[in-house]
XYZ file of N, CA and C in Angstrom:
210
model
N 0.778 -1.247 -0.048
C -0.015 -0.001 -0.093
C 0.880 1.302 0.015
N 1.899 1.171 0.768
C 2.887 2.345 0.899
C 3.427 2.610 -0.561
N 3.921 1.566 -1.222
C 4.557 1.892 -2.562
C 3.437 2.362 -3.600
N 2.116 2.082 -3.423
C 1.067 2.545 -4.299
C 0.843 4.047 -4.142
N 0.769 4.397 -2.727
C 0.633 5.814 -2.411
C 1.653 6.659 -2.906
N 3.011 6.165 -2.658
C 4.189 6.953 -3.192
C 4.115 7.131 -4.625
N 3.692 6.008 -5.488
C 3.438 6.058 -6.786
C 2.454 7.235 -7.173
N 1.326 7.225 -6.443
C 0.414 8.248 -6.753
C 0.956 9.697 -6.679
N 1.685 9.871 -5.594
C 2.334 11.178 -5.340
C 3.367 11.512 -6.414
N 4.165 10.591 -6.779
C 5.190 10.796 -7.937
C 4.329 11.105 -9.277
N 3.292 10.389 -9.507
C 2.486 10.687 -10.662
C 1.946 12.138 -10.677
N 1.513 12.561 -9.442
C 1.009 13.909 -9.274
C 2.236 14.874 -9.616
N 3.483 14.573 -8.970
C 4.561 15.437 -9.172
C 4.974 15.509 -10.623
N 4.842 14.518 -11.365
C 5.471 14.475 -12.630
C 4.513 15.056 -13.703
N 3.074 14.722 -13.490
C 2.074 15.093 -14.550
C 1.163 16.003 -14.142
N 0.808 16.251 -12.928
C -0.329 17.127 -12.656
C 0.023 18.436 -11.880
N 1.286 18.478 -11.274
C 1.592 19.754 -10.546
C 1.965 20.816 -11.468
N 2.391 20.524 -12.574
C 2.687 21.689 -13.473
C 1.407 22.359 -14.151
N 0.286 21.629 -14.018
C -0.972 22.196 -14.587
C -1.579 23.167 -13.655
N -1.136 23.428 -12.502
C -1.736 24.403 -11.536
C -1.491 25.906 -12.158
N -0.388 26.106 -12.936
C -0.316 27.403 -13.350
C 0.693 28.251 -12.487
N 1.045 27.653 -11.384
C 2.027 28.447 -10.489
C 2.923 27.344 -9.848
N 4.010 27.547 -9.545
C 5.011 26.648 -8.955
C 5.570 27.028 -7.668
N 4.887 27.878 -6.865
C 5.381 28.262 -5.571
C 4.640 27.667 -4.481
N 5.391 27.131 -3.521
C 4.915 26.548 -2.300
C 5.363 27.200 -1.201
N 4.581 27.366 -0.188
C 4.881 28.380 0.969
C 5.626 27.438 2.058
N 5.647 26.179 1.844
C 6.442 25.212 2.685
C 7.676 24.694 2.011
N 8.609 24.272 2.940
C 9.683 23.533 2.466
C 9.979 22.395 3.385
N 10.017 21.227 3.021
C 9.834 20.737 1.603
C 8.421 20.868 1.183
N 8.176 20.694 -0.088
C 6.786 21.001 -0.833
C 5.834 19.808 -0.049
N 4.578 20.054 -0.231
C 3.650 19.126 0.269
C 3.836 17.645 -0.382
N 3.985 17.650 -1.533
C 4.215 16.283 -2.217
C 5.525 15.572 -1.718
N 6.565 16.355 -1.564
C 7.790 15.762 -0.954
C 7.617 15.408 0.440
N 6.879 16.084 1.199
C 6.683 15.836 2.598
C 5.843 14.668 2.490
N 4.727 14.271 1.907
C 4.055 13.190 1.791
C 4.847 12.111 1.429
N 5.824 12.096 0.477
C 6.661 10.965 0.186
C 7.541 10.580 1.460
N 8.005 11.573 1.957
C 9.060 11.401 3.141
C 8.065 10.797 4.302
N 6.945 11.220 4.574
C 6.174 10.833 5.637
C 5.752 9.270 5.358
N 5.335 8.856 4.099
C 5.060 7.634 3.712
C 6.153 6.645 3.945
N 7.317 7.021 3.438
C 8.486 6.189 3.598
C 8.954 5.957 5.099
N 8.803 7.048 5.903
C 9.160 6.850 7.283
C 8.195 6.072 8.179
N 6.861 6.693 7.939
C 5.786 5.896 8.839
C 4.886 4.940 8.241
N 5.001 4.750 7.011
C 4.062 3.825 6.322
C 2.730 4.387 5.709
N 1.775 3.566 5.321
C 0.636 4.140 4.770
C -0.348 4.827 5.642
N -0.632 4.267 6.780
C -1.618 4.904 7.670
C -1.145 6.193 8.327
N -0.027 6.111 9.165
C 0.428 7.254 9.876
C 0.967 8.380 8.863
N 1.710 7.872 7.850
C 2.318 8.711 6.823
C 1.275 9.486 5.913
N 0.165 8.605 5.645
C -1.010 9.263 5.050
C -1.471 10.295 5.649
N -1.816 9.912 7.001
C -2.493 11.088 7.844
C -1.688 12.263 8.000
N -0.397 12.112 8.139
C 0.560 13.286 8.275
C 0.492 14.083 7.026
N 0.377 13.400 5.774
C 0.464 14.137 4.464
C -0.998 14.829 4.395
N -2.072 14.248 4.739
C -3.347 14.921 4.707
C -3.374 16.083 5.579
N -2.921 15.974 6.685
C -2.905 17.119 7.737
C -2.041 18.347 7.170
N -0.901 17.993 6.552
C 0.048 18.910 5.949
C -0.878 19.652 4.907
N -1.521 18.909 3.912
C -2.319 19.679 2.830
C -3.417 20.379 3.366
N -3.994 20.079 4.523
C -5.114 20.801 5.119
C -4.494 22.151 5.613
N -3.246 22.028 6.142
C -2.672 23.417 6.644
C -2.126 24.282 5.483
N -2.127 23.825 4.408
C -1.711 24.638 3.223
C -2.780 25.589 2.668
N -2.774 26.672 3.197
C -3.672 27.766 2.697
C -3.160 29.031 2.618
N -3.902 30.204 2.112
C -3.258 31.391 2.013
C -3.067 32.093 3.436
N -3.573 31.656 4.470
C -3.357 32.325 5.736
C -2.326 31.632 6.575
N -1.644 30.512 6.074
C -0.597 29.831 6.738
C 0.703 30.514 6.737
N 1.479 30.385 7.655
C 2.753 31.113 7.709
C 3.811 30.409 6.728
N 3.788 29.179 6.548
C 4.777 28.570 5.670
C 6.088 28.400 6.305
N 7.210 28.125 5.585
C 8.481 27.939 5.973
C 8.839 26.677 6.008
N 9.903 26.259 6.843
C 10.537 24.960 7.000
C 9.646 24.084 7.900
N 9.246 22.970 7.402
C 8.317 22.147 8.131
C 8.649 20.771 7.769
N 9.646 20.074 8.309
C 9.995 18.803 8.162
C 9.065 17.617 8.663
N 9.222 16.448 8.281
C 8.446 15.276 8.792
C 8.952 15.247 10.184
N 8.101 14.939 11.022
C 8.579 14.764 12.467
C 9.176 13.436 12.743
């Protein structure tokens, strides 16, 4: 399951992220890279939850900045 989710994120990075029209991210690492790191470190369940929580925090009112996987 972990490899499948990482594959989905990599597909997004390669084919879909460029279609947004902008390439700036307020966080470092980007949300997709964060998701891959979280999935590799914690597995499908906890890593997936961390990735979803990060995506939910990504909004115009967020501070952004350096936010590594815990």
